JSON list of C-alpha atoms in Angstrom, two decimals:
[
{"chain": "A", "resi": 80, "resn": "UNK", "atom": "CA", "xyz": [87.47, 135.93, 101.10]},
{"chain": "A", "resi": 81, "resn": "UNK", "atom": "CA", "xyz": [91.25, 136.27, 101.15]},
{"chain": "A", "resi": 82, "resn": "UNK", "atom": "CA", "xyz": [93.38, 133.03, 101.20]},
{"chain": "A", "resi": 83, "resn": "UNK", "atom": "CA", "xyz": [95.93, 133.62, 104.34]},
{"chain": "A", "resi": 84, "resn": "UNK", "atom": "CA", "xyz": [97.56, 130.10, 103.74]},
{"chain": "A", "resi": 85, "resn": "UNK", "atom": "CA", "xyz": [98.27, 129.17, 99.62]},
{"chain": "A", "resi": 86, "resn": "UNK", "atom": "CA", "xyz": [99.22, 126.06, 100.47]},
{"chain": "A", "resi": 87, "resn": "UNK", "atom": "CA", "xyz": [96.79, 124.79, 103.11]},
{"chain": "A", "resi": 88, "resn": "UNK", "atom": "CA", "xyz": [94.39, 126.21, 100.32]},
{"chain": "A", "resi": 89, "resn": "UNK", "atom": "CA", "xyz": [95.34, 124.51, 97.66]},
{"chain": "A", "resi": 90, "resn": "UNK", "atom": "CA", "xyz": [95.92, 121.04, 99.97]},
{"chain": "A", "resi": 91, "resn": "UNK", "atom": "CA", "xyz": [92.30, 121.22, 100.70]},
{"chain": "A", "resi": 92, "resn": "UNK", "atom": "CA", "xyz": [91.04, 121.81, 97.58]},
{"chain": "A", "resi": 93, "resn": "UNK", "atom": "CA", "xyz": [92.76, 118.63, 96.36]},
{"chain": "A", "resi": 94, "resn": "UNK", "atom": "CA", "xyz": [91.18, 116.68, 98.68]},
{"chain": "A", "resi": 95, "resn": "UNK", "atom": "CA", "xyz": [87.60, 118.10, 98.60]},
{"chain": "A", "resi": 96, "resn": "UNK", "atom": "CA", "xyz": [87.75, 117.13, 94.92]},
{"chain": "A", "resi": 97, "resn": "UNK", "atom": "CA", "xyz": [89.67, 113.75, 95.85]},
{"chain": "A", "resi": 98, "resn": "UNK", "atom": "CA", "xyz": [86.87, 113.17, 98.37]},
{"chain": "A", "resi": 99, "resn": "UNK", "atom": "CA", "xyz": [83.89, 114.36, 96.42]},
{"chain": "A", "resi": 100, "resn": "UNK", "atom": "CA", "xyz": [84.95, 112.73, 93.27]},
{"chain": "A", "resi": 101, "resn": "UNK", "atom": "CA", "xyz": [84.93, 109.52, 95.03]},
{"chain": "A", "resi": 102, "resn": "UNK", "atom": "CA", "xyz": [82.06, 109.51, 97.26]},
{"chain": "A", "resi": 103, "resn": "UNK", "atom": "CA", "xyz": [79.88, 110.13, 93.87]},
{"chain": "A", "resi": 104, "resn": "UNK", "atom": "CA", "xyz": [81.82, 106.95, 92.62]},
{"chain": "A", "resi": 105, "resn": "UNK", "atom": "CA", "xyz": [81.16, 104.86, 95.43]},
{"chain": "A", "resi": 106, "resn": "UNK", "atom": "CA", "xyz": [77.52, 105.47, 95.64]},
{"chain": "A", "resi": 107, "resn": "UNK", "atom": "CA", "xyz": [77.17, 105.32, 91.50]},
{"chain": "A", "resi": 108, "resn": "UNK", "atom": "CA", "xyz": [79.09, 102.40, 91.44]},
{"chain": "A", "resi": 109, "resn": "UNK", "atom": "CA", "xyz": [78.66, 99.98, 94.38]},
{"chain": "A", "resi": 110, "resn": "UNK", "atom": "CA", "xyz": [81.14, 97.84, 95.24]},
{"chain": "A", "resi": 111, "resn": "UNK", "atom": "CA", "xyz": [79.98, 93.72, 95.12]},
{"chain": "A", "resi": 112, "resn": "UNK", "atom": "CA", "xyz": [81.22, 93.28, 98.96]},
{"chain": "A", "resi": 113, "resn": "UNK", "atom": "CA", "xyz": [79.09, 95.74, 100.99]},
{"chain": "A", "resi": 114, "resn": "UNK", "atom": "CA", "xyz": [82.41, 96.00, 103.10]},
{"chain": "A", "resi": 115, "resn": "UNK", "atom": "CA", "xyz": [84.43, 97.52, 100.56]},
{"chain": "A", "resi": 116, "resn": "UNK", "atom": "CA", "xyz": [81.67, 99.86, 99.95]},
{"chain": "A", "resi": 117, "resn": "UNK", "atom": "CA", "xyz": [81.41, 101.05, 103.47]},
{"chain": "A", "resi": 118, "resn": "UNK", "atom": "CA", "xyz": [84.85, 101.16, 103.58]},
{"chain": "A", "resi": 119, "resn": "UNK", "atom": "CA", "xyz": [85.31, 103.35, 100.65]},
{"chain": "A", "resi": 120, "resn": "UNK", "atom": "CA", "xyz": [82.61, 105.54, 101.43]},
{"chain": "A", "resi": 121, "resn": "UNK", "atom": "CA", "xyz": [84.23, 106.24, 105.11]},
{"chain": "A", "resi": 122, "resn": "UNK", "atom": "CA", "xyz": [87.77, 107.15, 103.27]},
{"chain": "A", "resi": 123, "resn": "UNK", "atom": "CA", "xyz": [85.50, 109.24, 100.99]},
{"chain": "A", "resi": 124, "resn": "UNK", "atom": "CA", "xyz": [84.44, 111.21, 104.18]},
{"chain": "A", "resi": 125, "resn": "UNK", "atom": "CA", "xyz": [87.71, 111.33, 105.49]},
{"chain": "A", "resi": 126, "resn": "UNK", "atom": "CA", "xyz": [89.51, 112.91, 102.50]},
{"chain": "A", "resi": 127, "resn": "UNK", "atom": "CA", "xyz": [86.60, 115.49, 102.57]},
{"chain": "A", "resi": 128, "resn": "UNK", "atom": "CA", "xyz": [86.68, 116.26, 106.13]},
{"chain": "A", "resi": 129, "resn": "UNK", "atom": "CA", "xyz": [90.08, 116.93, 106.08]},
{"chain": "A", "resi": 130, "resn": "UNK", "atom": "CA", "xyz": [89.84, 119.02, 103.05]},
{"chain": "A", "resi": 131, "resn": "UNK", "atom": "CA", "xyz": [87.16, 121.37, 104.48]},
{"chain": "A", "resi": 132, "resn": "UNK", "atom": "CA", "xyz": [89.44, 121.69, 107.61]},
{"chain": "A", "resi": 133, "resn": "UNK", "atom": "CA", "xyz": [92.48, 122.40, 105.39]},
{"chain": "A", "resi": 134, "resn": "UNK", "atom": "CA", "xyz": [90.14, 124.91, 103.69]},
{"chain": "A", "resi": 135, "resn": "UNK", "atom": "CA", "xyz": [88.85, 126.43, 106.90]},
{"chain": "A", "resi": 136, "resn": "UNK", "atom": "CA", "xyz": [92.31, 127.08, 108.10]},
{"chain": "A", "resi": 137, "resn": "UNK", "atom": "CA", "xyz": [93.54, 128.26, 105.11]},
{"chain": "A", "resi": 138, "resn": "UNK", "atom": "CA", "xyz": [90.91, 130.65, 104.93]},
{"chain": "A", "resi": 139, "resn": "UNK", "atom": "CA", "xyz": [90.86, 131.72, 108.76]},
{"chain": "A", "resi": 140, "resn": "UNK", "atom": "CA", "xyz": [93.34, 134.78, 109.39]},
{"chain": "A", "resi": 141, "resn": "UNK", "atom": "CA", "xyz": [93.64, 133.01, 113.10]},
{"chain": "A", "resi": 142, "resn": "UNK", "atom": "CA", "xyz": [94.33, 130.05, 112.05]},
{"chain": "A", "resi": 143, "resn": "UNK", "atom": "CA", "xyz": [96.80, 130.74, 109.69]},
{"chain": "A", "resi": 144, "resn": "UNK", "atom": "CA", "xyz": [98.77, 132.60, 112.42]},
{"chain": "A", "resi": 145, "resn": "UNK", "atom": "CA", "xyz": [98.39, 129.33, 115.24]},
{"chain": "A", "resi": 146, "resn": "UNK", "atom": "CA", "xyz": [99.66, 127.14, 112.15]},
{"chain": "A", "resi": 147, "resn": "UNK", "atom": "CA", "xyz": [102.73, 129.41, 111.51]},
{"chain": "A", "resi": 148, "resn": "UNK", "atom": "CA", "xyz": [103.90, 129.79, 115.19]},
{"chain": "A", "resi": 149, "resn": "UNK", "atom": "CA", "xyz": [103.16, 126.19, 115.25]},
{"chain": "A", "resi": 150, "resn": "UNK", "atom": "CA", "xyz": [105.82, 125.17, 112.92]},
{"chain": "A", "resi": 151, "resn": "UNK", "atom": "CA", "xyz": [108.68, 128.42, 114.21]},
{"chain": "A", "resi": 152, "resn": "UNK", "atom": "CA", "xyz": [107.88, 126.85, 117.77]},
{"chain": "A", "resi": 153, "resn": "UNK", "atom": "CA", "xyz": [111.25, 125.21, 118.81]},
{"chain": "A", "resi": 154, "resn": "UNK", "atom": "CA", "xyz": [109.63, 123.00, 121.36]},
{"chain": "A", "resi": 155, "resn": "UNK", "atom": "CA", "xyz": [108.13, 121.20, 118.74]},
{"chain": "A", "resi": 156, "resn": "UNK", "atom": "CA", "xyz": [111.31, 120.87, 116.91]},
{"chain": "A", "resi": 157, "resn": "UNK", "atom": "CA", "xyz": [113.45, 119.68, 119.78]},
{"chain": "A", "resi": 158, "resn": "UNK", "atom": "CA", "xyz": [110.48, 116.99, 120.58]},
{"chain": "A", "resi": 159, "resn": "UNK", "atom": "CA", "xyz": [110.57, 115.69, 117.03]},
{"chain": "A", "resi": 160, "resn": "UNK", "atom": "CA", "xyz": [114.38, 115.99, 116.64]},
{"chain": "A", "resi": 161, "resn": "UNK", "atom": "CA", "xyz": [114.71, 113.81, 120.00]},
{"chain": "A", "resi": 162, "resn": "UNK", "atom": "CA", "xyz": [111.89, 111.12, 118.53]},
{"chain": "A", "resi": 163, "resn": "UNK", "atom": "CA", "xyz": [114.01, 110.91, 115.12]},
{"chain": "A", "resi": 164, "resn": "UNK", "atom": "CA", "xyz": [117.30, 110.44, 117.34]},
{"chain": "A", "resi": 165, "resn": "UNK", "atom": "CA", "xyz": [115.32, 107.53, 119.08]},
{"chain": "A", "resi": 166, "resn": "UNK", "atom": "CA", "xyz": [114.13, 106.08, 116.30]},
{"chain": "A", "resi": 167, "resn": "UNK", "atom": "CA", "xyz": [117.14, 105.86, 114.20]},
{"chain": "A", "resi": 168, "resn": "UNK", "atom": "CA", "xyz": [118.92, 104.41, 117.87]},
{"chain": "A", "resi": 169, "resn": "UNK", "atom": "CA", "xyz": [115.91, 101.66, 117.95]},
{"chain": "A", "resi": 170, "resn": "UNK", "atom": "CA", "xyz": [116.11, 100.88, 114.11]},
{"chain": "A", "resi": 171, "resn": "UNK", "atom": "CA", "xyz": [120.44, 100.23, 114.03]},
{"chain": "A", "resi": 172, "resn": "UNK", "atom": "CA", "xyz": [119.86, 98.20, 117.55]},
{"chain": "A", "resi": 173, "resn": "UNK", "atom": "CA", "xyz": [116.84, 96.07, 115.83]},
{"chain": "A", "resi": 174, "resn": "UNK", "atom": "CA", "xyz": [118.80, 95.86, 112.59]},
{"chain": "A", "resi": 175, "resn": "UNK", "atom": "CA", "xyz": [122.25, 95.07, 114.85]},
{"chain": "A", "resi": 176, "resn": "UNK", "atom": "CA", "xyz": [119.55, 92.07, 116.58]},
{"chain": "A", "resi": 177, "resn": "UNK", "atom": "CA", "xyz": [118.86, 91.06, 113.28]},
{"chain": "A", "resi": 178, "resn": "UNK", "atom": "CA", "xyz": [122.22, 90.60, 111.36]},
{"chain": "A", "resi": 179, "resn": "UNK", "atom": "CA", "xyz": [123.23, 88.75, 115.05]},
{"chain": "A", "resi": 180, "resn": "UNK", "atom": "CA", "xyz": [120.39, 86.36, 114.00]},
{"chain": "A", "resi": 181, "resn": "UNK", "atom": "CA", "xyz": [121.22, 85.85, 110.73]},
{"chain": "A", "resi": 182, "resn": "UNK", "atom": "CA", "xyz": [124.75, 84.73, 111.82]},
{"chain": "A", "resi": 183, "resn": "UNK", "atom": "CA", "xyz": [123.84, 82.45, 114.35]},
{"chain": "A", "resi": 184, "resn": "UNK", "atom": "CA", "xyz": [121.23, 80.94, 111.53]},
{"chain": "A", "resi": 185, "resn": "UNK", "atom": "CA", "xyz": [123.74, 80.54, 109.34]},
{"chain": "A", "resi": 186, "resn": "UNK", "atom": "CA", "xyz": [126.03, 78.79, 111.50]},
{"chain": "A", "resi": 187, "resn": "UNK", "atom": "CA", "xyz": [123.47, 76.24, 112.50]},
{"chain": "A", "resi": 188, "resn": "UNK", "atom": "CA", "xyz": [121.05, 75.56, 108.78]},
{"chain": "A", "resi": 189, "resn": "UNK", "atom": "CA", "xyz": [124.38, 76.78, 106.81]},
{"chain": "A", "resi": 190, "resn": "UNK", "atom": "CA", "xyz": [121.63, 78.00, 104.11]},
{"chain": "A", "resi": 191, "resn": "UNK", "atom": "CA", "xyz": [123.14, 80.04, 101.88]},
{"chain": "A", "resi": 192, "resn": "UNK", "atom": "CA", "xyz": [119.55, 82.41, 102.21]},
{"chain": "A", "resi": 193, "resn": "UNK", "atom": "CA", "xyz": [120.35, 83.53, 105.89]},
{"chain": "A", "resi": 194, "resn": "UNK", "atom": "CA", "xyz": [123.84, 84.87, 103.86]},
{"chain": "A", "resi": 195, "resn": "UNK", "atom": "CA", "xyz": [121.73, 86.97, 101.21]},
{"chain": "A", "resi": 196, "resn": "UNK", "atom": "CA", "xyz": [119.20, 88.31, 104.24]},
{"chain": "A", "resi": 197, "resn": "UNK", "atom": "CA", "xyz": [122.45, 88.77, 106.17]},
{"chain": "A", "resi": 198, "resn": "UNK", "atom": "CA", "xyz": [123.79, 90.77, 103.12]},
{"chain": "A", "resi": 199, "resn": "UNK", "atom": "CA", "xyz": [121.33, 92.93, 102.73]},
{"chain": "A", "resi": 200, "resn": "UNK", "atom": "CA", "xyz": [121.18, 93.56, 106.61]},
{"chain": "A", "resi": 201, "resn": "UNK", "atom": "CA", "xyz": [124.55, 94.23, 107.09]},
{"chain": "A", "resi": 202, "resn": "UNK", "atom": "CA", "xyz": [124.64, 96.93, 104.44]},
{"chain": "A", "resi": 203, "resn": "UNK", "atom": "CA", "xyz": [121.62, 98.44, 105.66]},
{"chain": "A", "resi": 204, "resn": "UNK", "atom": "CA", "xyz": [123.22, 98.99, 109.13]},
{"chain": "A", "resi": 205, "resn": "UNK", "atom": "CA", "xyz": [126.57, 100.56, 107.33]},
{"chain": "A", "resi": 206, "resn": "UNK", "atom": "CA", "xyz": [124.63, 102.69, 105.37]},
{"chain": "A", "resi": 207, "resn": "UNK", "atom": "CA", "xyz": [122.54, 103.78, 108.43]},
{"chain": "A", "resi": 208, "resn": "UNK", "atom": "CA", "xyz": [126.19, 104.24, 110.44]},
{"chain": "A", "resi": 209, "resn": "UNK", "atom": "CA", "xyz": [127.91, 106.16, 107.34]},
{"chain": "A", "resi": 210, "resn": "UNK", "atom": "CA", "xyz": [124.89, 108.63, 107.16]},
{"chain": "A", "resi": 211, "resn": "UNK", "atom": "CA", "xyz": [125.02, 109.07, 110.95]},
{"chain": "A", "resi": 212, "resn": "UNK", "atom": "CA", "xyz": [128.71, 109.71, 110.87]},
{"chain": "A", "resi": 213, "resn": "UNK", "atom": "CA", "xyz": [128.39, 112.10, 108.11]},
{"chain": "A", "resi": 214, "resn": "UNK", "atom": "CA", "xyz": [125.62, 114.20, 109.41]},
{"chain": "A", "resi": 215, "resn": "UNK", "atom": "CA", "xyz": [127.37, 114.37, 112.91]},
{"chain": "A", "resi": 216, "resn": "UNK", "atom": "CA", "xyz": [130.58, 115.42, 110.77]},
{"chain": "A", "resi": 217, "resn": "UNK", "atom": "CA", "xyz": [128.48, 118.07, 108.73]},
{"chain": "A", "resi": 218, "resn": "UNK", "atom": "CA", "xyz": [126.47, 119.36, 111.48]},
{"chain": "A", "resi": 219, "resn": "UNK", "atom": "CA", "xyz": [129.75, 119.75, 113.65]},
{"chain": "A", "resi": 220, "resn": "UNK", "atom": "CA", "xyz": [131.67, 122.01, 110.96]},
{"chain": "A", "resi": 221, "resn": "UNK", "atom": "CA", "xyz": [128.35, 124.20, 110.98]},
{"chain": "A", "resi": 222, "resn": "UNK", "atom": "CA", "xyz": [128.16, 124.75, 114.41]},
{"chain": "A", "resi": 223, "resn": "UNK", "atom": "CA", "xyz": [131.80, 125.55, 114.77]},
{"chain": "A", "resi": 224, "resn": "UNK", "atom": "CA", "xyz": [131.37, 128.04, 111.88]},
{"chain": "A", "resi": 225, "resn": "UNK", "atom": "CA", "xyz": [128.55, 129.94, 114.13]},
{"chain": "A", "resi": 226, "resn": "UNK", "atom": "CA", "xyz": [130.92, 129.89, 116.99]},
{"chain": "A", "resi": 227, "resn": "UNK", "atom": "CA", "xyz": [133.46, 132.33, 115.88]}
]
């Protein structure tokens, strides 16, 4: 058999012997709670189910190829650049709702907490708007350089 995907292979390895390894645990050594037992022996399946399909893909010649023009597909890149856009949009505006909060806390319990949690919020929102402005700034100079 000729490995068409080294990585795939080697992920599904990992977890076969992840999975095995710790189903043989689980039913050597029960767990006390028979709910923790079930549970582990479910994640125990899991990791080996999705190390044989790692394994089957990695080994498949026509799988190999759908994973590849998978990843070059730019569809797939524009939909998960335009979620990460959202996302970062929803996380400033919820972090923006937040430090809002804090200040109108503060003015009310004057607790010198709601300062620290408004702190820490406020520099989480300038370092999410410095890294935003930066990558804009970097990704601007890179695009003019393919212009010309």
């Amino acid at each position: 058999m000729k490995a068409y995907n080294k990585k795939g292979l080697i992920t599904g390895t990992i977890f076969c012997v992840i999975g095995a390894f710790s189903l043989i645990k689980n039913l050597m050594v029960p767990s006390d709670l028979m709910i923790l037992q079930i549970r582990n022996i479910v994640i125990s399946f899991l990791a080996l189910s999705i190390g044989l399909n790692s394994l089957i893909r990695a080994l498949s010649k026509k799988c190999t190829e759908e994973d590849i023009s998978s990843k070059i597909n730019v569809r797939n890149s524009i939909v998960k650049l335009k979620s990460l856009c959202s996302a970062l949009v929803i996380l400033q505006a919820l972090i923006f709702i937040c430090v809002i909060l804090s200040m109108i806390a503060f003015y009310f319990t004057e607790n010198i907490l709601t300062v620290a949690i408004l702190i820490v919020l406020g520099l989480l929102l300038s370092i999410s708007w410095i890294i935003e402005l930066i990558t804009t700034i970097y990704y601007e100079k890179k695009q003019q350089g393919e212009e010309f």
